[in-house]
XYZ file of C-alpha atoms in Angstrom:
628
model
C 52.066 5.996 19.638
C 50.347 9.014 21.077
C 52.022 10.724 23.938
C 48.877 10.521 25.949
C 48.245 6.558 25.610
C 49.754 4.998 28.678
C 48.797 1.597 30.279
C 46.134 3.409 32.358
C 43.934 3.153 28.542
C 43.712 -1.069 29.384
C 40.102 -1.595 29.680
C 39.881 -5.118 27.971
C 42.419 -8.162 26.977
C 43.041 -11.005 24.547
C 44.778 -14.000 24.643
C 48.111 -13.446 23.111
C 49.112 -15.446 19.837
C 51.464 -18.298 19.514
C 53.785 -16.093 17.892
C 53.697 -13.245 19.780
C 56.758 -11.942 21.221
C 55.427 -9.888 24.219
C 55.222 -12.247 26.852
C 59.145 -13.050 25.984
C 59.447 -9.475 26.029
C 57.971 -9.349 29.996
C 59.825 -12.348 31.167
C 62.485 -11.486 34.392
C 65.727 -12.063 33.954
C 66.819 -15.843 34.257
C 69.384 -16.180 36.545
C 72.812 -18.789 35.334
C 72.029 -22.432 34.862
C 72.780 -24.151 37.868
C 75.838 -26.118 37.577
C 75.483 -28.173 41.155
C 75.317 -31.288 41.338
C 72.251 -33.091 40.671
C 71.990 -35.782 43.178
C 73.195 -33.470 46.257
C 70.958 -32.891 48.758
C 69.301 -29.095 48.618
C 68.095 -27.564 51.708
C 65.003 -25.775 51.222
C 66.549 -22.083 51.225
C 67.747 -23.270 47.879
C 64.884 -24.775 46.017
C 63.670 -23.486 43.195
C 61.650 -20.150 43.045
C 58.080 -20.446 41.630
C 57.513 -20.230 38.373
C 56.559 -16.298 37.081
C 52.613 -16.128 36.854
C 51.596 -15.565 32.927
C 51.937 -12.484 30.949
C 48.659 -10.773 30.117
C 48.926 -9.606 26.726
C 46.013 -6.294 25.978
C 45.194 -4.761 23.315
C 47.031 -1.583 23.447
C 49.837 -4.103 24.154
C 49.343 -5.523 20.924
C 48.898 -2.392 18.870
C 52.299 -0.834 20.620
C 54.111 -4.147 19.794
C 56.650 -3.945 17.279
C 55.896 -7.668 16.076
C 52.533 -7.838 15.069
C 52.336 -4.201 14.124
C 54.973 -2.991 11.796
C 57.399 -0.388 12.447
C 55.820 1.547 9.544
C 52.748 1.867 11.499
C 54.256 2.929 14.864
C 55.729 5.692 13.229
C 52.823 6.596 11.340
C 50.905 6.737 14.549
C 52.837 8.871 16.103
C 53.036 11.491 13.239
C 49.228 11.907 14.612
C 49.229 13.742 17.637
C 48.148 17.713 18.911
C 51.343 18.854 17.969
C 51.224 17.796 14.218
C 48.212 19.690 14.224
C 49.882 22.881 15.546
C 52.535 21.844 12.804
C 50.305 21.412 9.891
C 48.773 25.116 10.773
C 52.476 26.696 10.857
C 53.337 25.430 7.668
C 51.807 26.444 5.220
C 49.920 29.960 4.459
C 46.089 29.865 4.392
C 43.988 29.844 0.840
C 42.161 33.281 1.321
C 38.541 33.188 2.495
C 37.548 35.730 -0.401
C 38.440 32.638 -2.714
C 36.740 30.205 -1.314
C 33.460 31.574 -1.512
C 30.558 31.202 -3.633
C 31.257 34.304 -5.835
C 34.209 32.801 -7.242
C 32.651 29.098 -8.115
C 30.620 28.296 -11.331
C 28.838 25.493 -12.364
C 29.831 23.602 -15.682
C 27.356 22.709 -18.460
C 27.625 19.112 -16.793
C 27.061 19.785 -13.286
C 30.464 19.366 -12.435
C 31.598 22.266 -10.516
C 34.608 24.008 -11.652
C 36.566 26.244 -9.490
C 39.393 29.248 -10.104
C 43.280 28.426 -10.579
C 44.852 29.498 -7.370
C 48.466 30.946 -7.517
C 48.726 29.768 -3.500
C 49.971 25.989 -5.230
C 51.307 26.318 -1.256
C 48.251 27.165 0.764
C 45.985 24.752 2.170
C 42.846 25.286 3.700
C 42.040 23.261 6.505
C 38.628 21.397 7.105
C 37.989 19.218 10.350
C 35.452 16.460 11.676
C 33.923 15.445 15.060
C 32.291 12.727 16.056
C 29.340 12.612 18.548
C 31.405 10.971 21.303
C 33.913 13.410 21.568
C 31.478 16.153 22.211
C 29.635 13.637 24.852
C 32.974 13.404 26.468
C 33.638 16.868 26.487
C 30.249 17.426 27.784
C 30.095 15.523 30.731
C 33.460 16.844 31.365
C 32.330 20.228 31.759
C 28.612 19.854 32.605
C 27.296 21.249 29.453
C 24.740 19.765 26.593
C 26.375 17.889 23.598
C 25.520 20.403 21.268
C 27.407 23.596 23.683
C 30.212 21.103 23.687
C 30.192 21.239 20.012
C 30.057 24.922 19.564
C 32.999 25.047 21.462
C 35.246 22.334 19.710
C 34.007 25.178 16.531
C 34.899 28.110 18.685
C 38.450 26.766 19.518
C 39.177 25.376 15.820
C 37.477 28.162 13.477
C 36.159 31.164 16.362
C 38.116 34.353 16.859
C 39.082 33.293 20.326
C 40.702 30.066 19.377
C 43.755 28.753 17.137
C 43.592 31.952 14.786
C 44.796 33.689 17.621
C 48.515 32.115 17.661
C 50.745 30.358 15.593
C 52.979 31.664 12.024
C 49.903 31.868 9.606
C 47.110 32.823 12.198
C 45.198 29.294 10.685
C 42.472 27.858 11.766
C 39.773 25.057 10.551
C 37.497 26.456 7.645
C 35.048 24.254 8.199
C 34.066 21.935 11.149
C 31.778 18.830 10.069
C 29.700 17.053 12.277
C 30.518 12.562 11.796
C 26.583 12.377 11.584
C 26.045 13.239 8.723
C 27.944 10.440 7.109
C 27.080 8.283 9.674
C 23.448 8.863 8.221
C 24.834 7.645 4.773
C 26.800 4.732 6.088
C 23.464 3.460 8.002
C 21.602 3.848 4.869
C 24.159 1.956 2.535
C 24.795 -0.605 5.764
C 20.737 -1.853 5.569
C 21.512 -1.539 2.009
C 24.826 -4.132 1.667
C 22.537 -6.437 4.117
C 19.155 -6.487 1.848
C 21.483 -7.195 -1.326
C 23.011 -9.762 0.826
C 20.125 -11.652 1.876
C 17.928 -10.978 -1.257
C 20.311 -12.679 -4.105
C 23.600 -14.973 -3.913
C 26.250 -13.494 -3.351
C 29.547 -13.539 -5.452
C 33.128 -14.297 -4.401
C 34.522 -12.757 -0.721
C 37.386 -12.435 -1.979
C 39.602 -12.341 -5.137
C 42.544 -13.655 -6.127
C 44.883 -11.478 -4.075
C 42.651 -12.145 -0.814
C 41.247 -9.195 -0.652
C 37.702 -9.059 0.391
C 34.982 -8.096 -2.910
C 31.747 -5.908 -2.523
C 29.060 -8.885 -1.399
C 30.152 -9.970 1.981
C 28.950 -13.343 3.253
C 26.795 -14.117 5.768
C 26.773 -12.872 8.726
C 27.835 -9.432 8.166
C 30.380 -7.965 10.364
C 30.452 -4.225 11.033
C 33.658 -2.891 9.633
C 33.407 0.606 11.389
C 35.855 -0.532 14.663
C 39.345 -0.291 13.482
C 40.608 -2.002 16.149
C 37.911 -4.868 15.395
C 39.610 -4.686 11.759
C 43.136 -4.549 12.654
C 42.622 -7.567 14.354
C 40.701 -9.537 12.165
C 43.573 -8.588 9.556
C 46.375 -10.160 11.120
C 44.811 -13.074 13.076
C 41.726 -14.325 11.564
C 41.817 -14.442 7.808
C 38.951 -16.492 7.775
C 36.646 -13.369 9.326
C 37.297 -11.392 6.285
C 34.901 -12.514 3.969
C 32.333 -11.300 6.511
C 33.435 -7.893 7.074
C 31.518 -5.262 5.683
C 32.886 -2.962 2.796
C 31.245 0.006 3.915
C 33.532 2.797 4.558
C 33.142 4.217 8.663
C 31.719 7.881 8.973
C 35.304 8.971 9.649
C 36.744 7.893 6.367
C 33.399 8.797 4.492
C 33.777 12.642 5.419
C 37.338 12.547 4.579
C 36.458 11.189 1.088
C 33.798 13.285 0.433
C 35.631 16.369 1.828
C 38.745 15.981 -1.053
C 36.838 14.989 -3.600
C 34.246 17.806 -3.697
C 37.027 20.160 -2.272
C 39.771 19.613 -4.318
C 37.452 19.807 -7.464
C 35.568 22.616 -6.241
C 38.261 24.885 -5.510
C 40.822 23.179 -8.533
C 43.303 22.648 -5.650
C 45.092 19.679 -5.273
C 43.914 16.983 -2.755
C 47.558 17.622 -0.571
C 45.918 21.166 -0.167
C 43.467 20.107 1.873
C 44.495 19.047 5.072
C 41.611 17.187 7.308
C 41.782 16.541 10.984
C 39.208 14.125 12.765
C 38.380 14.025 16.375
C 37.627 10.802 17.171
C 37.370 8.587 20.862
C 39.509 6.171 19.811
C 43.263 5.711 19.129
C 42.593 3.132 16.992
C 41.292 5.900 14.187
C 44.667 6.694 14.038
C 45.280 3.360 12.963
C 42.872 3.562 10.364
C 43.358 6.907 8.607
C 46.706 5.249 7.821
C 45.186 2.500 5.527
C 46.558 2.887 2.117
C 42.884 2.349 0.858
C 41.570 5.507 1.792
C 43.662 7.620 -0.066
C 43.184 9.531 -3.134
C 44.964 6.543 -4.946
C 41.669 4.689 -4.641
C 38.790 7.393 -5.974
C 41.621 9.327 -8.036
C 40.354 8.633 -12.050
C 42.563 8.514 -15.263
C 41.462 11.956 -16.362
C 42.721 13.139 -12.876
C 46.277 12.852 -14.581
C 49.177 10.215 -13.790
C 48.539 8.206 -10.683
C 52.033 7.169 -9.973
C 53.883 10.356 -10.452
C 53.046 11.699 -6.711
C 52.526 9.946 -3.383
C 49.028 8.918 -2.303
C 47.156 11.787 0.023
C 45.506 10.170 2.786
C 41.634 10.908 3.337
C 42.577 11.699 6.798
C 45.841 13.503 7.740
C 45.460 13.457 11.327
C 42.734 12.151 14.303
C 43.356 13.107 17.491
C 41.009 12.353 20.188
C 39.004 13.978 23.331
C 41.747 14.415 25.422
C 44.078 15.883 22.635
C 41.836 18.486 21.707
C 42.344 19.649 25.588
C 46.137 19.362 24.817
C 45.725 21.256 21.212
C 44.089 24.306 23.380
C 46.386 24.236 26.200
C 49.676 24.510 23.583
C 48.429 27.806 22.396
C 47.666 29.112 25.917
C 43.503 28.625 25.114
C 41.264 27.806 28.196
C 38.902 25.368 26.325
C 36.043 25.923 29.299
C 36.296 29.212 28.759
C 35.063 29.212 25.099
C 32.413 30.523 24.233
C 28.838 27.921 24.658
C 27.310 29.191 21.225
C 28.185 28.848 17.471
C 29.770 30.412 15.276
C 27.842 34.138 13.696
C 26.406 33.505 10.127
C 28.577 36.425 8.508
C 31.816 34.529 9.879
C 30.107 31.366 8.434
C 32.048 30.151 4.813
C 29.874 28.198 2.625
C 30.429 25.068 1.569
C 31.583 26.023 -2.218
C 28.580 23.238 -2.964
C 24.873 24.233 -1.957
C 23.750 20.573 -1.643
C 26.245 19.544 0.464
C 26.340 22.694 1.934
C 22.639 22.085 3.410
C 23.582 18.570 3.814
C 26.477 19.401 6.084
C 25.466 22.421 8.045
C 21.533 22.217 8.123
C 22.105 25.052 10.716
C 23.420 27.732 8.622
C 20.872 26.939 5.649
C 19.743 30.234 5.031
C 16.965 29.471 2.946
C 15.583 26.867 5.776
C 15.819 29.823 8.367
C 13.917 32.366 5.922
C 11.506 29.600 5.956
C 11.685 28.768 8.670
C 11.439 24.678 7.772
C 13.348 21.364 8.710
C 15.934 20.419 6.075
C 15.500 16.440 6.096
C 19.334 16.508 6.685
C 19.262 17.621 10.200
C 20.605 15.425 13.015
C 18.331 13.660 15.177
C 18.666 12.498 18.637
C 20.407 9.474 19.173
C 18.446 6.786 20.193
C 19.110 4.725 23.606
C 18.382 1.374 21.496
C 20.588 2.261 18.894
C 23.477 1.859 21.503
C 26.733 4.478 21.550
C 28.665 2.952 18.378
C 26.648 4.653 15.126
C 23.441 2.746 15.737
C 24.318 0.478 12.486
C 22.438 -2.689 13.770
C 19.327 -0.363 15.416
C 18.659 1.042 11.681
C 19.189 -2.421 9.941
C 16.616 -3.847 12.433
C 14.092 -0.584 11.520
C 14.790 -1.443 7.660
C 13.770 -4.447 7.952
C 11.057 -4.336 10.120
C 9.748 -1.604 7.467
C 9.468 -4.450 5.105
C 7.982 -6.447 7.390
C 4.540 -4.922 8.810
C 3.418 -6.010 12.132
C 6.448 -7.590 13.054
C 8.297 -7.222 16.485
C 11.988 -6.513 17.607
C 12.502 -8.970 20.384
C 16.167 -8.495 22.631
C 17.565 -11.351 24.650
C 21.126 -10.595 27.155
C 24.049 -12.832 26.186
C 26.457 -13.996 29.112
C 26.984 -9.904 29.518
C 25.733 -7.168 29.100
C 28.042 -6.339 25.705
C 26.463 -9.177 24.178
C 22.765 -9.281 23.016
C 20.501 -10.837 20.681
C 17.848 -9.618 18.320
C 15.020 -11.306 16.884
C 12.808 -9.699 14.455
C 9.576 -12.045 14.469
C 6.132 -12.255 13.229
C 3.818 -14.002 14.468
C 5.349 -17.123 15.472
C 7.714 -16.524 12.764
C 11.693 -15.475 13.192
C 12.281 -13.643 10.333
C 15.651 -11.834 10.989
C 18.436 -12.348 13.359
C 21.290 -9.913 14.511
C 23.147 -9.476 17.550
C 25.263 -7.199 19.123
C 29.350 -8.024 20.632
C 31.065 -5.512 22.167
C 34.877 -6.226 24.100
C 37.482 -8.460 23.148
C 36.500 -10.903 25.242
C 33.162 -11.448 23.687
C 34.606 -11.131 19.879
C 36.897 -13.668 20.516
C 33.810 -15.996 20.916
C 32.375 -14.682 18.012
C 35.386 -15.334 15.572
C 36.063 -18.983 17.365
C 32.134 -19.917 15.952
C 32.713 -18.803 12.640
C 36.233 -20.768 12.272
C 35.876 -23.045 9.294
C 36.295 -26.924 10.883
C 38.754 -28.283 9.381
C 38.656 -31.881 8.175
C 39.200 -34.905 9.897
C 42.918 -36.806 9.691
C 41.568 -39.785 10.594
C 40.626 -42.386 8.546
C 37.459 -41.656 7.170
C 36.993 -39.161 9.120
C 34.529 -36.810 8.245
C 33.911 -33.308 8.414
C 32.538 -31.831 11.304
C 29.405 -29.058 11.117
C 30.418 -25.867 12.037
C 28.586 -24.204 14.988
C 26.924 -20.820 13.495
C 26.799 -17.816 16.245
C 23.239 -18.331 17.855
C 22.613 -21.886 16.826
C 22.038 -24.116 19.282
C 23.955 -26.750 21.237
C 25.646 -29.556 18.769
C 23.151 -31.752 17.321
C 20.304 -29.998 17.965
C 17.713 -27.990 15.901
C 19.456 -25.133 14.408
C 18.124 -21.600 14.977
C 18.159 -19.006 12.505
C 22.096 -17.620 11.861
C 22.377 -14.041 12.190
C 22.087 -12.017 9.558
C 24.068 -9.132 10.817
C 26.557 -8.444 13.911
C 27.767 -4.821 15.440
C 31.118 -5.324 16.522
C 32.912 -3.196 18.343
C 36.419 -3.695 20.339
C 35.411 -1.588 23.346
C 33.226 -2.830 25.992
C 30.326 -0.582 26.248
C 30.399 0.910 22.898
C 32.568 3.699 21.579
C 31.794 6.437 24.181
C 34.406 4.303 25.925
C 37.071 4.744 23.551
C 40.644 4.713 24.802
C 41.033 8.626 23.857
C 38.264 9.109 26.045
C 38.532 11.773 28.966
C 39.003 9.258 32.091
C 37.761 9.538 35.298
C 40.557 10.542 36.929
C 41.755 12.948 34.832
C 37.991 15.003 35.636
C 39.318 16.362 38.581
C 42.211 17.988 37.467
C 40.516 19.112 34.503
C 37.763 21.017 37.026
C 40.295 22.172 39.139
C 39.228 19.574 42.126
C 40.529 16.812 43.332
C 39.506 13.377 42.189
C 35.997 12.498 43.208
C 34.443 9.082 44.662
C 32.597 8.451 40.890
C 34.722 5.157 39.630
C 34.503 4.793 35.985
C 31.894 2.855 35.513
C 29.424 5.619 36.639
C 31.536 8.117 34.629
C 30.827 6.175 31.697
C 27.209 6.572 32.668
C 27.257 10.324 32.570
C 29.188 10.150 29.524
C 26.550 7.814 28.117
C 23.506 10.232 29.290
C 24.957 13.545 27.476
C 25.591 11.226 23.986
C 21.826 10.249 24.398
C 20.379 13.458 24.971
C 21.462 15.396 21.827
C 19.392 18.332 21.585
C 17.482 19.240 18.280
C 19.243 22.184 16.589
C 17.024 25.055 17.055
C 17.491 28.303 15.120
C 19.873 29.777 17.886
C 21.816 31.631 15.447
C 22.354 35.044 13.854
C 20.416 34.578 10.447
C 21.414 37.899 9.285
C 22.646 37.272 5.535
C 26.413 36.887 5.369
C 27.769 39.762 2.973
C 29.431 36.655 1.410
C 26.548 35.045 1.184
C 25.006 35.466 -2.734
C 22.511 33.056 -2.977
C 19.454 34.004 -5.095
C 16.350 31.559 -5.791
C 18.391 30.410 -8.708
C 21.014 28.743 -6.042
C 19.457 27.847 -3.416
C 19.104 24.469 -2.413
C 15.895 22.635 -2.817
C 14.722 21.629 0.678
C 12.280 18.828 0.649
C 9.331 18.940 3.146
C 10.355 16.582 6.293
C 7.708 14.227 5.742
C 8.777 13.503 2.248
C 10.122 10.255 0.759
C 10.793 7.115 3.013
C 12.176 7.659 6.835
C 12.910 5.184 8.773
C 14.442 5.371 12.125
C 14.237 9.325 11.586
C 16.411 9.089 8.727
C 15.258 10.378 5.348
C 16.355 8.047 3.521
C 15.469 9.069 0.022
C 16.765 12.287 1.059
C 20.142 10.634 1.644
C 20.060 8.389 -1.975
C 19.982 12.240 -3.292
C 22.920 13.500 -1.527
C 25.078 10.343 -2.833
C 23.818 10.533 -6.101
C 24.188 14.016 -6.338
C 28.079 13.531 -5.007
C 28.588 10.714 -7.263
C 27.720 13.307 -10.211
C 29.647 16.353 -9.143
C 32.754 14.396 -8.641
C 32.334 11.836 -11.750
C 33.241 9.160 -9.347
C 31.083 5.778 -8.665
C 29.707 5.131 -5.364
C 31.886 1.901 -5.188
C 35.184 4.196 -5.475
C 33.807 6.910 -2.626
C 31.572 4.389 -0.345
C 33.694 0.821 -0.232
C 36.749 -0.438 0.817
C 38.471 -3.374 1.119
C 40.596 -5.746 3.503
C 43.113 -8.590 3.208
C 45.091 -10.778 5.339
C 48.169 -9.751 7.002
C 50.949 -11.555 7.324
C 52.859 -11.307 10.975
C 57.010 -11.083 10.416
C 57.777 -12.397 13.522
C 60.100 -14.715 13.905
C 61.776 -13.946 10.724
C 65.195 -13.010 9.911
C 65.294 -9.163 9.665
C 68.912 -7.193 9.086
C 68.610 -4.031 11.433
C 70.025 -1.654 8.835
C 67.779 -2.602 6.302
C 64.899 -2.638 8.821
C 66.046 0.930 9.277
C 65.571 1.793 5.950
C 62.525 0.464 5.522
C 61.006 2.098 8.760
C 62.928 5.760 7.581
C 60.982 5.036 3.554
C 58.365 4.426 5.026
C 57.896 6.906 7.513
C 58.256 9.983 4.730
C 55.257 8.760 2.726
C 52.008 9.825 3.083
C 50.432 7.031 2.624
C 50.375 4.471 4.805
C 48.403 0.640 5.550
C 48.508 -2.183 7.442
């Protein structure tokens, strides 16, 4: 896997399987059988030693394992790492920045937009994502405000001070996308999926093949945690009809990015490379799912599907820590970047104008000559919402929005990763959720939603499953939730395993390790991903020369207090910006927004020849696709 994950990362376990091999794999050597005689007398210098104490299996253990997770993956994961970044830069020339702007791009008669025909079939322009965690990481790191942290992530991938500086092609990121806006999207699909879940009956969970269809049942499992998902895959079948289809923010930016990118600039999708910057090493895991790749959004008219491998929506995620490592391999002090963005003139628009807006409500020039609030800009995150997206926070605003006068009501499970909401009116419960963070507290969730299998007894019967948040057996059953957040980490994603630790702080300052344990580390990491500043105009808005826009292409800003927010979110806003990508590309939302999940089967245990194993891992490891 990644150079950097080591078992210092364990922050959580699970039980291990009946049929997994690591606990075999940790057993000391067994001495000879003895061959004494069994009815001699044995002095007590020669009993028998105790019995080895049992192997605790964790998660990373898991992932790392060569029998639950395939060779194919290993290798895949470790083709994602700082120094295929530095890699991907060196090999291939740039697209020049002259062609990528808005001069060059023309709208066709049917609003799909239409691009030039590049001679560079080699050059790729590179495009990157961060998510909010990474910059809360950074920021408590380095004792700066989330936002600084992100201008510097910019500075270091796109400024003049950063990766441009070094390398064979002096490359660097064209654009750098901040996760939130797609996380906006995926919260308003997410309360979405749930009213179309609880307001007709739902269809199938899965087809034929086992894969999961676009109604899940009830409850609805987040889907966002690829760890969570990994995990569901390959031990609990049963979860999958549950899981939500909803693409995560990570893989939403990557589709939207190649689809509007490769159109836009008529470049091939393998000419755009995108890197994420995620907290988790489990991303990793997911950009290798061979459903997000072009395979899956590519159309008919988009030529022969089969005659070229499929072009993952992500090529790379690294994580906090990495992005320390990608600056330190080209001799960059990361601290030392400049706290401030990036100057409009060295700003490239995004070849769209609505997306352009939607992305970078910061360099929308017409909002600074007007000096008014795009209804795409970021908002604080909320302390409710909790550190993972806020996805059960904005379903429980949705639906208290349909439900004047009615109350969110919270109630602490055994821990504090586990919690309960109640949405009630009067003395009515009208919607239930809840909230399970950590391994330890999904495995409880999972065990409740088993199926009960029936009785081999002689008329036997079949027992009544126990529904999360119903009560004890035989008595009055609660409401079931409606929804459940799950995520694999305890405390939320700001405590993903490519995290900056605790111990690493010190170095990183140039001190030696402090008295803070990681539990109040967490807090300060917690406090700067909470405290996201407002974007304020802190920018040069002198017109890029670049920059052509007349009132004939600008974007058409809509006051802030138009259309429907809830939970800050404009959400009518946000219906535009996916219909509006849905018609540019010609795609449906089902092929950019949804994906779906199936069962895994585990090899273990089964006959394998090494050289054909070999084979397979080598095939396997030279395409770009990838899955489970």
């Amino acid at each position: 896997m990644s150079a950097i994950l080591s078992a210092d990362d364990l922050n959580d376990f699970i039980s291990p399987g009946v049929a997994c091999i690591k606990p075999v794999e940790t057993l000391p050597l067994q001495k000879p059988e003895d061959t004494s005689n069994p009815y001699e007398v044995t002095t007590e210098d020669k009993l028998p030693a105790e019995p080895p104490p049992p192997a605790q299996i964790t998660l990373t253990d898991c992932l790392a394992c060569s029998g639950c997770v395939t060779s194919a993956e290993a290798v895949l994961i470790s083709l994602q790492s700082h120094s295929e970044v530095l890699h991907a830069l060196d090999s291939a020339p740039p697209i020049q920045h002259d062609k990528l702007s808005r001069q060059e791009l023309k709208s066709a008669e049917n609003g799909n937009i239409s691009g030039f025909d590049t001679s560079e079939a080699s050059g790729k322009v590179f495009v990157s994502s961060v998510s909010p965690q990474v910059r809360a990481s950074l920021a408590a790191t380095y004792g700066t405000s989330e936002q600084e942290a992100g201008w510097m992530i910019e500075q270091l991938l796109s400024g003049p001070h950063g990766l441009k500086t070094g390398g064979t092609n002096g490359n660097g990121f064209t654009w750098v996308v901040d996760t939130n806006a797609m996380r906006e999207l995926a919260l308003v699909l997410g309360a979405d999926e749930v009213l179309v879940s609880t307001r007709r009956a739902h269809s199938p969970a899965t087809d034929k093949a086992g894969a999961s269809t676009i109604t899940p049942s009830k409850p609805i499992l987040t889907s966002a945690c690829p760890g969570w998902i990994c995990y569901a895959e390959k031990t609990h079948p049963h979860i999958l009809p549950h899981l939500s289809r909803l693409k995560s923010p990570q893989a939403l930016t990557g589709t939207l990015l190649k689809t509007i990118l490769s159109r836009a600039l008529n470049i091939s999708p393998a000419q755009i490379w995108h890197m994420a910057i995620m907290p988790c090493f489990d991303k990793k895991l997911e950009a290798s799912r061979q459903e997000l790749t072009d395979l899956y959004w590519l159309s008919s008219s988009d030529g022969p599907l089969s005659t070229t491998p499929p072009v993952r929506d992500v090529d790379c995620v690294i994580t906090a820590r990495e992005i320390l490592m990608l600056a330190e391999s080209r001799g960059i002090s990361f601290p030392a970047l400049p706290r401030s963005p990036l100057p409009q003139p060295d700003f490239i628009p995004f070849p769209d104008p609505t997306i352009d807006a939607f992305l970078f409500p910061r360099y929308s020039r017409r909002a600074l000559d007007r000096r008014r609030t795009p209804p795409g800009r970021r908002q604080p995150q909320q302390l409710a919402a909790g550190s993972s997206g806020g996805y059960l926070y904005h379903i429980l605003r949705t639906q208290q929005a349909l439900y004047p006068g009615s109350e969110i009501h919270t109630t602490r499970g055994r821990n504090a990763d586990v919690v309960d909401y109640s949405l009630i009116r009067g003395q009515e419960t009208i919607f239930r959720a809840a909230r399970y963070y950590g391994f330890r507290n999904i495995q409880n969730l999972v065990r409740k939603l088993k199926p009960v299998k029936k009785s081999r007894m002689p008329g036997g019967k079949v027992g009544t499953a126990r529904k999360p948040g119903a009560g004890p057996a035989g008595a009055k059953s609660e409401l079931d939730y409606t929804y459940v957040e799950v995520m694999a980490c305890p405390g939320g994603c700001t405590n993903g395993g490519g995290q900056i630790k605790v111990e690493d702080v010190g170095a990183l300052q140039g001190v030696g390790r402090g008295k803070e344990g990681q539990k109040e580390w967490l807090a300060r990491v917690d406090e700067a991903y909470y405290s996201m500043e407002e974007e304020k105009d802190q920018i040069d808005n002198t017109p890029s020369s670049t920059d052509t826009r007349d009132a004939d292409g600008d974007v058409p800003m809509h006051d802030g207090e138009s259309g429907e927010v809830i939970n800050g979110i404009n959400t009518t806003y946000i219906r535009d910006i996916l219909a509006h990508w849905a018609d540019i590309t010609g795609l449906k939302k089902e092929k950019l927004c949804y994906t779906t999940y199936r069962a895994v089967e585990s090899d273990v245990g089964k006959d394998k020849e090494k050289g054909r194993e070999m084979e397979r891992v080598v095939e396997l490891a030279g395409r770009i696709g990838g899955g489970w």
